[in-house]
GROMACS .gro file of C-alpha atoms in nm:
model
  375
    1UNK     CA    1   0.000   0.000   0.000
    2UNK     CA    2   0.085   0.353  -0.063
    3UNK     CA    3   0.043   0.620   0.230
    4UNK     CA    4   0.076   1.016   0.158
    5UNK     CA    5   0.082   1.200   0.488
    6UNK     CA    6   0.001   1.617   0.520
    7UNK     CA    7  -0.062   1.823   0.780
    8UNK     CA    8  -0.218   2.161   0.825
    9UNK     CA    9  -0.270   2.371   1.128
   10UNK     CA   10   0.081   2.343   1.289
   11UNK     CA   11   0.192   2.597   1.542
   12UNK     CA   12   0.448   2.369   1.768
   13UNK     CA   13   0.479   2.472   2.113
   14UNK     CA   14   0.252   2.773   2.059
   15UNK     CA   15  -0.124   2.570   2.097
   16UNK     CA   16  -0.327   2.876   2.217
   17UNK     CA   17  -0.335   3.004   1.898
   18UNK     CA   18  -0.725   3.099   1.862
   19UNK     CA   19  -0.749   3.109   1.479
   20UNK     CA   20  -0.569   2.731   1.505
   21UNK     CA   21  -0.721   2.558   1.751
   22UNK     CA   22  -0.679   2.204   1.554
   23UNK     CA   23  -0.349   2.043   1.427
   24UNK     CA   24  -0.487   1.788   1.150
   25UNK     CA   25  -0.308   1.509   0.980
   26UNK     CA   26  -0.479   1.403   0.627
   27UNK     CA   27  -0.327   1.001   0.504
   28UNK     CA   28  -0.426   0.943   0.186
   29UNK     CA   29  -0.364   0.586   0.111
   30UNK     CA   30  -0.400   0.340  -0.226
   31UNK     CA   31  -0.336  -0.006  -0.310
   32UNK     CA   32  -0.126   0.136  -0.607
   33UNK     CA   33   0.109   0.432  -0.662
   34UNK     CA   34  -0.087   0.716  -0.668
   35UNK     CA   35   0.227   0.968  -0.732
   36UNK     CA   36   0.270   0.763  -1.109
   37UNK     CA   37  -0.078   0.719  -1.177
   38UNK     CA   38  -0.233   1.022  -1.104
   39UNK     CA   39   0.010   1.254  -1.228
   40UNK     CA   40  -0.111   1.257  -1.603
   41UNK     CA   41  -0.427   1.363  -1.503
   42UNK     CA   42  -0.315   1.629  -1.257
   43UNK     CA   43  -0.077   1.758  -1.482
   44UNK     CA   44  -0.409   1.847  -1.701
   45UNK     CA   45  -0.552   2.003  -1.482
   46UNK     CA   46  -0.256   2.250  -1.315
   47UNK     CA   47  -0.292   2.373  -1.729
   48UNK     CA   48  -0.662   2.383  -1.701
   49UNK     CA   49  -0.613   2.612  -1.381
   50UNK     CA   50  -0.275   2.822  -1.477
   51UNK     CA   51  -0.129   2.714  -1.187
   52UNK     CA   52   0.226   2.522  -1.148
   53UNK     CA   53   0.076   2.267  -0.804
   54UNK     CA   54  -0.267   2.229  -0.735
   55UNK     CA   55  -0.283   2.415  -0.390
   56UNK     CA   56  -0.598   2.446  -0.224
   57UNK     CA   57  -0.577   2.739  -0.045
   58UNK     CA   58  -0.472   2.878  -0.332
   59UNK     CA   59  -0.788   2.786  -0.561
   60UNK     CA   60  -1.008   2.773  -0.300
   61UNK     CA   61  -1.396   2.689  -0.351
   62UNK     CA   62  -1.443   2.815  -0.678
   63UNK     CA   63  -1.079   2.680  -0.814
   64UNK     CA   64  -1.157   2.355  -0.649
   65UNK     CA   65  -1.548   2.334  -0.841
   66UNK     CA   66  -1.424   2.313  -1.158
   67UNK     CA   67  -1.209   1.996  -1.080
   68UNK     CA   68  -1.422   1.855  -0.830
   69UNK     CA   69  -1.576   1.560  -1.095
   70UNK     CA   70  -1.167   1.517  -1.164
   71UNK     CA   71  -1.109   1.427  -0.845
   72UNK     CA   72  -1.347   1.232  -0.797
   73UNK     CA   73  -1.301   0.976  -1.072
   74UNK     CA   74  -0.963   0.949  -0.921
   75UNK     CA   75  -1.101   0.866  -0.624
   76UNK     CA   76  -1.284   0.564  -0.795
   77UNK     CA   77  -1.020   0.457  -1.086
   78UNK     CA   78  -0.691   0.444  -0.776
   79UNK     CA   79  -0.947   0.358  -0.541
   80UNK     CA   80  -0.808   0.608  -0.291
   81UNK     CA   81  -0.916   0.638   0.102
   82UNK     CA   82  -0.919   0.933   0.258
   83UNK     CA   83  -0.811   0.941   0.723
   84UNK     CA   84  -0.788   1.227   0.935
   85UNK     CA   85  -0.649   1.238   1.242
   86UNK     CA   86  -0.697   1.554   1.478
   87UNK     CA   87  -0.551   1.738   1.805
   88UNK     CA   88  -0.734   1.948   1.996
   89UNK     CA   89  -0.435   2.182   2.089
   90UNK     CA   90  -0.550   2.378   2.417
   91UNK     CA   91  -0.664   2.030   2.521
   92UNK     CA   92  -0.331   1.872   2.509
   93UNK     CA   93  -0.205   2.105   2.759
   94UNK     CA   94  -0.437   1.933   3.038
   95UNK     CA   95  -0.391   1.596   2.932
   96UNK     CA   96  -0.014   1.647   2.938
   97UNK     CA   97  -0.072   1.791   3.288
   98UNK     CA   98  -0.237   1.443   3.380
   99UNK     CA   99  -0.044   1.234   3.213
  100UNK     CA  100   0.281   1.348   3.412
  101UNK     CA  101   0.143   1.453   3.752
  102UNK     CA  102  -0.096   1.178   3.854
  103UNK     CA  103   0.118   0.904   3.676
  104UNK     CA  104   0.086   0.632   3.935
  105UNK     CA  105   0.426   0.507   3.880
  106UNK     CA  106   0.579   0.867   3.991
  107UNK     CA  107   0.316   0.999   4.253
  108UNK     CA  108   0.247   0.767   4.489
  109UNK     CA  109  -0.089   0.943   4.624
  110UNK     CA  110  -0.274   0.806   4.340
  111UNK     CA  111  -0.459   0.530   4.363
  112UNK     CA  112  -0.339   0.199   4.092
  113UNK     CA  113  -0.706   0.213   3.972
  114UNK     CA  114  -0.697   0.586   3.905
  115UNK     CA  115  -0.429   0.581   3.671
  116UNK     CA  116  -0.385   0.205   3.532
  117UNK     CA  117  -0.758   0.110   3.467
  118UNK     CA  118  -1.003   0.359   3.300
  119UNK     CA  119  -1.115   0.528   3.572
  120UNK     CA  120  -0.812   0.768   3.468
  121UNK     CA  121  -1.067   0.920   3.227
  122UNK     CA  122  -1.309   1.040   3.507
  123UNK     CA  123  -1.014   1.165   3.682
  124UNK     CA  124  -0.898   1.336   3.393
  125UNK     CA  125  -1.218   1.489   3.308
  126UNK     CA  126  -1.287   1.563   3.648
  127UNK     CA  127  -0.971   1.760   3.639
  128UNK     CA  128  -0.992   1.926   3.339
  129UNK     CA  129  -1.302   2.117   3.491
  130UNK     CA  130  -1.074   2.296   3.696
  131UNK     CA  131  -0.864   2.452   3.464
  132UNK     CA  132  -0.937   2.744   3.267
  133UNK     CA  133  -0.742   2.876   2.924
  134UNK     CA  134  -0.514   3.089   3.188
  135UNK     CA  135  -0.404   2.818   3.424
  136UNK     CA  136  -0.371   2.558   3.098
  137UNK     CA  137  -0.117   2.805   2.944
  138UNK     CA  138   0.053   2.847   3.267
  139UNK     CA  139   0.094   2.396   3.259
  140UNK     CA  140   0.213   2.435   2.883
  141UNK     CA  141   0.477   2.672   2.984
  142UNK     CA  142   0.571   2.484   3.264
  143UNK     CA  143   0.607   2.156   3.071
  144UNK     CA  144   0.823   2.312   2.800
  145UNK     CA  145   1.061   2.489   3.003
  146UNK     CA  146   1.406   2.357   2.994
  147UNK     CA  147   1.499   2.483   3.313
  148UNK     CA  148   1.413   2.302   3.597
  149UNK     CA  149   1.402   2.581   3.890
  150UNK     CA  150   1.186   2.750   3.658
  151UNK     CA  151   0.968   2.445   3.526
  152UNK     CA  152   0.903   2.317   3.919
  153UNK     CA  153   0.825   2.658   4.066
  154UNK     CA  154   0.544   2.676   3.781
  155UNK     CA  155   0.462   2.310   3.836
  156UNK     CA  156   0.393   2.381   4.180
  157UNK     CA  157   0.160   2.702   4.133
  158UNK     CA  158  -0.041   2.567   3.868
  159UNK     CA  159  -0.111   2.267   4.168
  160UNK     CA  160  -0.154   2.517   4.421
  161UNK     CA  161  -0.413   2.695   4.211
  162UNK     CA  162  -0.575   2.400   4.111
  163UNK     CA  163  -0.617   2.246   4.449
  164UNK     CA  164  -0.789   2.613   4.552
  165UNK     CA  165  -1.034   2.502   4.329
  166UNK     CA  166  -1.108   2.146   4.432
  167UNK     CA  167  -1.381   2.199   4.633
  168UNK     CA  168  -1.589   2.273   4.250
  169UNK     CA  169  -1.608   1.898   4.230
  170UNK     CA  170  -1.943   1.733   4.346
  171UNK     CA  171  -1.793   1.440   4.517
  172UNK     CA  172  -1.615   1.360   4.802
  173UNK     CA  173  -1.345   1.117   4.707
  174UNK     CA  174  -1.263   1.317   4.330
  175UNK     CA  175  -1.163   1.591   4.571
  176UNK     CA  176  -0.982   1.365   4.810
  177UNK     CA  177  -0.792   1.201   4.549
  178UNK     CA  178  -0.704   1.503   4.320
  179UNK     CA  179  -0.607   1.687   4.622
  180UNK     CA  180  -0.365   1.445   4.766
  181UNK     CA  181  -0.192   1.398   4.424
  182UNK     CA  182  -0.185   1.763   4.362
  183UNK     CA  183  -0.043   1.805   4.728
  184UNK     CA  184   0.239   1.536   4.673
  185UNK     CA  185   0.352   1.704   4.362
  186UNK     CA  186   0.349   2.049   4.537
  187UNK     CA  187   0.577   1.902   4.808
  188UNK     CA  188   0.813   1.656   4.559
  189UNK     CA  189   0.823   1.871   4.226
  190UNK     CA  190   1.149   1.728   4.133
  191UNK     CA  191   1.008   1.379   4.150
  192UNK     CA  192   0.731   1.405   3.849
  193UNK     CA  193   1.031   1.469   3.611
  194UNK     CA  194   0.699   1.756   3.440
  195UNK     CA  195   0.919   1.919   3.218
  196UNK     CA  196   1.131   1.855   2.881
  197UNK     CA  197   1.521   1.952   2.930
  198UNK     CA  198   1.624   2.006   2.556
  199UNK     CA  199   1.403   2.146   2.266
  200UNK     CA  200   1.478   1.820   2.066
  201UNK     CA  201   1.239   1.717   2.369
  202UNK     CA  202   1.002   2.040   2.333
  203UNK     CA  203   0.905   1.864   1.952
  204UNK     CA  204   0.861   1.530   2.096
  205UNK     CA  205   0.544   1.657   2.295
  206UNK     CA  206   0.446   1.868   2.002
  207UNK     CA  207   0.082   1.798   1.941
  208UNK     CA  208   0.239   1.737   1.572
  209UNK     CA  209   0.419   1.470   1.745
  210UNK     CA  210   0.146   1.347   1.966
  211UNK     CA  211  -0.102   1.315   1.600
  212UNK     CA  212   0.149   1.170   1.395
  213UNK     CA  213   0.147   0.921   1.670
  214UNK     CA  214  -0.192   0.814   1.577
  215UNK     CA  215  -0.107   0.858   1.222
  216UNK     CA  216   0.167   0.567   1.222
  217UNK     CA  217  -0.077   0.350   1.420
  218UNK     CA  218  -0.379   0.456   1.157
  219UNK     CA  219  -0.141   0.293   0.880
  220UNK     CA  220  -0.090   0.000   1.080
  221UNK     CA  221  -0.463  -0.057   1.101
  222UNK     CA  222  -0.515   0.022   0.723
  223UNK     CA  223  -0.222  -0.275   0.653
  224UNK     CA  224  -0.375  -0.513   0.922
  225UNK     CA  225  -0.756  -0.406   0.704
  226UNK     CA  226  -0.617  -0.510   0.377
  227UNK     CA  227  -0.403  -0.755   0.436
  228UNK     CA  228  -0.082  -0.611   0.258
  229UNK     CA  229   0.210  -0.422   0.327
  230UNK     CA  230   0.390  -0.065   0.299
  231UNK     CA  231   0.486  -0.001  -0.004
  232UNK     CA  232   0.598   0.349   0.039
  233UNK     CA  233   0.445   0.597   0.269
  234UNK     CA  234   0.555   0.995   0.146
  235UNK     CA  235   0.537   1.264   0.446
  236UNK     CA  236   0.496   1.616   0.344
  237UNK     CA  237   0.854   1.760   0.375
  238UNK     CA  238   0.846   2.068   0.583
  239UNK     CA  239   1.198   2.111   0.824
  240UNK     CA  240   1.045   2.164   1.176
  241UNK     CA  241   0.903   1.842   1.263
  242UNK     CA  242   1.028   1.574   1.025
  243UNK     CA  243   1.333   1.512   1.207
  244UNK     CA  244   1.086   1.421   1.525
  245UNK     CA  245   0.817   1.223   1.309
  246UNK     CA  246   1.134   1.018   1.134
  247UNK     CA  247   1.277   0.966   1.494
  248UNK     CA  248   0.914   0.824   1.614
  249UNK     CA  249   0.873   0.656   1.300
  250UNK     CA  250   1.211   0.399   1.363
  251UNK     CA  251   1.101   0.352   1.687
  252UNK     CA  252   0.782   0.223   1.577
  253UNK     CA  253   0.929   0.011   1.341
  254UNK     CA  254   1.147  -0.190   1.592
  255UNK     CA  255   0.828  -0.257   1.773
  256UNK     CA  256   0.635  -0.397   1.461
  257UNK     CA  257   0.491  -0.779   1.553
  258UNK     CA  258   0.414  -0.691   1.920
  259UNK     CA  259   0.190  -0.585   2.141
  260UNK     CA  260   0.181  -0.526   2.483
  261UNK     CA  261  -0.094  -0.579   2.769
  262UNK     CA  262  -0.209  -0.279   2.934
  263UNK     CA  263  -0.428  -0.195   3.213
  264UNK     CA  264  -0.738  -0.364   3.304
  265UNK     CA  265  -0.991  -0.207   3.124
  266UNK     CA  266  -0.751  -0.057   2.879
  267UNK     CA  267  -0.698  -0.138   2.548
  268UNK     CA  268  -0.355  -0.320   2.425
  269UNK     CA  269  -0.112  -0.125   2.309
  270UNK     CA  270  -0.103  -0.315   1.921
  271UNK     CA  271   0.228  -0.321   1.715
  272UNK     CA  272   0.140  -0.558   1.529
  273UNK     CA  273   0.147  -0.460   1.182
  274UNK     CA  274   0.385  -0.142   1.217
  275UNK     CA  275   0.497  -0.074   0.901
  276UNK     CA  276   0.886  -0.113   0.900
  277UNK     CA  277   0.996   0.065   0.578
  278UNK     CA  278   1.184   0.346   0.628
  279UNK     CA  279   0.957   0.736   0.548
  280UNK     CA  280   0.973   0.952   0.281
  281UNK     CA  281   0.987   1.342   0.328
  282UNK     CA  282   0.848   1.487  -0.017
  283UNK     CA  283   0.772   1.810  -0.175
  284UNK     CA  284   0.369   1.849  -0.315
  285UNK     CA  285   0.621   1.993  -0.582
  286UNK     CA  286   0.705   1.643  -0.674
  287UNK     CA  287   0.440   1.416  -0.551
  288UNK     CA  288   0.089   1.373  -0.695
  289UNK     CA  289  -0.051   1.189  -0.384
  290UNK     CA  290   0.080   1.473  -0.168
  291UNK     CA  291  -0.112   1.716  -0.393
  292UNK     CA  292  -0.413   1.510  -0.379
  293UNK     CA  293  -0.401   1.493  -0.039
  294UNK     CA  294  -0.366   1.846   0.047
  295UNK     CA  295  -0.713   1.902  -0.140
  296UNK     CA  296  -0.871   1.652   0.082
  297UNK     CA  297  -0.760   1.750   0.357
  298UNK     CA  298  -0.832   2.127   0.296
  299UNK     CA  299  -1.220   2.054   0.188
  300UNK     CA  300  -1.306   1.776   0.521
  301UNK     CA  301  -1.122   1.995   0.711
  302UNK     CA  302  -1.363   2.328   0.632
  303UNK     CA  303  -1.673   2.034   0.671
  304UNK     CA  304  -1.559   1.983   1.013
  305UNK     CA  305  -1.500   2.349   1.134
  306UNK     CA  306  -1.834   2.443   0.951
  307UNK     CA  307  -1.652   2.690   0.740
  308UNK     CA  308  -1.819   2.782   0.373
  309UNK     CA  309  -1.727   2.443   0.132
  310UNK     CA  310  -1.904   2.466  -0.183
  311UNK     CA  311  -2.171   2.181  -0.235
  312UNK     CA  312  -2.019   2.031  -0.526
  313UNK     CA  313  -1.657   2.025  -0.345
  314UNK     CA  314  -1.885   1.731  -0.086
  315UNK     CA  315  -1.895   1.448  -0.339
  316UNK     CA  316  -1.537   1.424  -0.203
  317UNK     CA  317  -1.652   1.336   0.106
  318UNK     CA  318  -1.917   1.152  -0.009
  319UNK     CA  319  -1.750   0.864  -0.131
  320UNK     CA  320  -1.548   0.811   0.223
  321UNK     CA  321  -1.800   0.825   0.465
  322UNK     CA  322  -1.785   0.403   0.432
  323UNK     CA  323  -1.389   0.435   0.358
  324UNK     CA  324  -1.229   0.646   0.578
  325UNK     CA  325  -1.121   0.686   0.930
  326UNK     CA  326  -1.111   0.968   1.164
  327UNK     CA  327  -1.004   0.966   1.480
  328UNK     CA  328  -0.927   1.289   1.718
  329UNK     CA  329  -0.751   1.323   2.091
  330UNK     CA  330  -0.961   1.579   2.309
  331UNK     CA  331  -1.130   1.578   2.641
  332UNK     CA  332  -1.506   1.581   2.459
  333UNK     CA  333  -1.372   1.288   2.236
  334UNK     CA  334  -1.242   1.080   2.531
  335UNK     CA  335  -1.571   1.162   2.724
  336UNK     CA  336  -1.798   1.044   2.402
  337UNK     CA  337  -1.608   0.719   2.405
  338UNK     CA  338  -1.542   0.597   2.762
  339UNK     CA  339  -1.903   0.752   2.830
  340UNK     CA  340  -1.996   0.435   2.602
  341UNK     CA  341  -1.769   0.153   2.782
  342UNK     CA  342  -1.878   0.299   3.125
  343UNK     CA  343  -2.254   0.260   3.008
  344UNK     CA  344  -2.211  -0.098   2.904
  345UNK     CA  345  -2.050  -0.257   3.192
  346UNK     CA  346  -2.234  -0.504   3.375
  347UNK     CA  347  -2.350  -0.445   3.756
  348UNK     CA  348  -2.040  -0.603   3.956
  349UNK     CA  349  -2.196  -0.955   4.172
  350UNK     CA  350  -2.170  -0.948   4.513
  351UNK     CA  351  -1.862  -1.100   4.550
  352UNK     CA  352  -1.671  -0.925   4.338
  353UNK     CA  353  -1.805  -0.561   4.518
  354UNK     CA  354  -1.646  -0.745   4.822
  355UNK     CA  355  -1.320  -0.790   4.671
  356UNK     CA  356  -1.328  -0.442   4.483
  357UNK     CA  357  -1.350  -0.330   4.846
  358UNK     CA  358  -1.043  -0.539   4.968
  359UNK     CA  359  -0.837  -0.411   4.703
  360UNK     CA  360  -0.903  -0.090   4.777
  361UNK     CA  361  -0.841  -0.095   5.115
  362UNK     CA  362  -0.462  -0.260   5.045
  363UNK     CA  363  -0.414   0.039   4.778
  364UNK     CA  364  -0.548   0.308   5.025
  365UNK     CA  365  -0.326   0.221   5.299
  366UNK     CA  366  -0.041   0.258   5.033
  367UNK     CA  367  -0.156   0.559   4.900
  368UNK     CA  368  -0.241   0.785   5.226
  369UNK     CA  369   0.128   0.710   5.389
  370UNK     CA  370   0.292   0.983   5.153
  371UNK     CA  371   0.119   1.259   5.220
  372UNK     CA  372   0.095   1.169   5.612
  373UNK     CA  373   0.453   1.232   5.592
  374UNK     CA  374   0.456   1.557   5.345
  375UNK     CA  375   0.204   1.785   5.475
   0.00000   0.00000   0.00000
């Protein structure tokens, strides 16, 4: 198979940016090589346009009507699928916040359950509610400073602030919990290891970074769908982040054929059918599939932000509403699905409420001693 990767709505370390809220990545993706096949027809119409690359944001709507039908028989003749992945950027502030500070394995005031086991989402969300957009930004600034004076003394007032605010919560053990791990951190700053100590580290926690994550493991699941292999998979070449998504990329690649368990609850972390050919950083200059895939991703991305799309240009989307995959990492998207999985659990028996309660009482007794010591 043939993968051509784009992105649009990069900013790096700067995710407040209110006119970019979203980083998107669009994979295009073809049993057959899209660059050789479709470049004929694309070359005919760059001539019927006057322009040198098909760019959308260039033509816009009314540049991208006239080729619309064009587009759409290549759709059917390469039979190409269309993927998007998203970030919500602000979001990824707060979930970076959780992911470091009530990591089980570093902050012992957290309960196993609330970190290994999907009740992490509650806690997460639970969270979340505290922050607002000034407290998220002071996180984000925290977590990317390479200094560590500076990075802890922010660590710890963004804590402080939150814990002020605990008492929003409704119930009685979300505050107990968040509290105590927010308390720990504030007294042990050192020991969360919150920030990044090079910039090299500042891209790795890029929210380009984070979606090209789900990018590589998006592939994976389109090989392990149709039962082939890489062939070649093109990344729009821009200098910033490829050196990051190549670095990811290898890593990957060593880990293709396994998987490993995970939480209870959680879903295994699948390897399986990681691509291991080496990526490809192109130019749209030089690669049809990169130039088709910038016009997809341009026209679903104005569909989903509800922007003006001309009514012909949604035949293109048309014809992957069976085909493609989206996927996105926010706090409303991880509500909408654990929502689900917490809806469709069984009531617990008897017995195993009695055990749940054992367990808990082993973890609690772990979990109280560090802050009996701290406060």
């Amino acid at each position: 198979m043939f993968f051509y990767v784009d992105e649009s709505g990069h900013t790096g370390t700067r995710i407040f940016d209110p006119e970019q809220p979203m980083l998107y990545y669009g994979v295009l993706s073809s049993n057959v090589n899209v660059d050789a096949l479709a470049e004929e027809k694309l070359k005919q119409l760059r001539s019927r346009c006057g322009v040198a690359r098909l760019h959308a944001n260039e033509l816009g709507n009314g540049g991208l009507v006239a080729i619309a039908p064009d587009i759409v028989e290549l759709q059917k003749r390469l039979n190409i699928r269309f993927d998007l992945y998203r970030v919500a950027k602000p979001d990824h502030s707060i979930i970076c916040f959780f992911d470091q500070v009530f990591d089980q394995g570093n902050n012992p005031a957290i309960t196993w359950s609330g970190y290994w086991t999907p009740m992490r989402y509650v806690l997460l969300l639970k969270l979340a509610s505290l922050f607002d957009e000034d407290l998220a930004k002071k996180a984000w600034e925290a977590r990317i400073e390479i200094h560590d004076n500076k990075a802890e003394a922010g660590l710890v007032n963004v804590c402080s602030e939150l814990r002020a605010r605990v008492d929003q919560l409704p119930d009685a053990r979300s505050r107990q919990l968040i509290s105590d791990a927010l308390l720990w951190t504030e007294n042990n700053p050192s020991e969360i290891y919150y920030n990044t100590k090079t910039k090299g580290d500042r891209l790795q926690i890029t929210p380009n970074v984070i979606g090209f994550q789900s990018v590589m493991h998006g592939i994976a699941l389109r090989i392990k769908k149709h039962g082939r292999k890489a062939a070649k998979i093109t990344i729009d070449q821009q200098c910033e982040f490829n050196k990051a998504q190549n670095t990811l990329a290898n890593f990957y690649s060593k880990l293709s054929g396994s998987q490993f368990a995970n939480g209870p609850g959680l879903p295994e972390v699948d390897f399986g059918k990681m691509p291991t050919i080496p990526i490809t950083f192109a130019s749209s200059a030089n690669s049809a599939g990169l130039e088709l895939t910038d016009i997809h991703l341009w026209v679903f991305k104005r569909a989903m932000e509800n922007k003006e799309l001309a009514p012909e240009l949604f035949q293109l989307i048309k014809r992957q509403l069976n085909k493609g995959h989206t996927d996105e990492i926010s706090l409303n998207a991880i509500a909408a699905r654990w929502k689900r999985w917490f809806e469709e659990l069984p009531d617990p028996t008897p017995e195993q409420i009695e055990r749940g309660k054992e367990l808990l009482a082993i973890d609690e007794a772990r979990r109280v001693k560090p802050n009996e010591t701290n406060v």
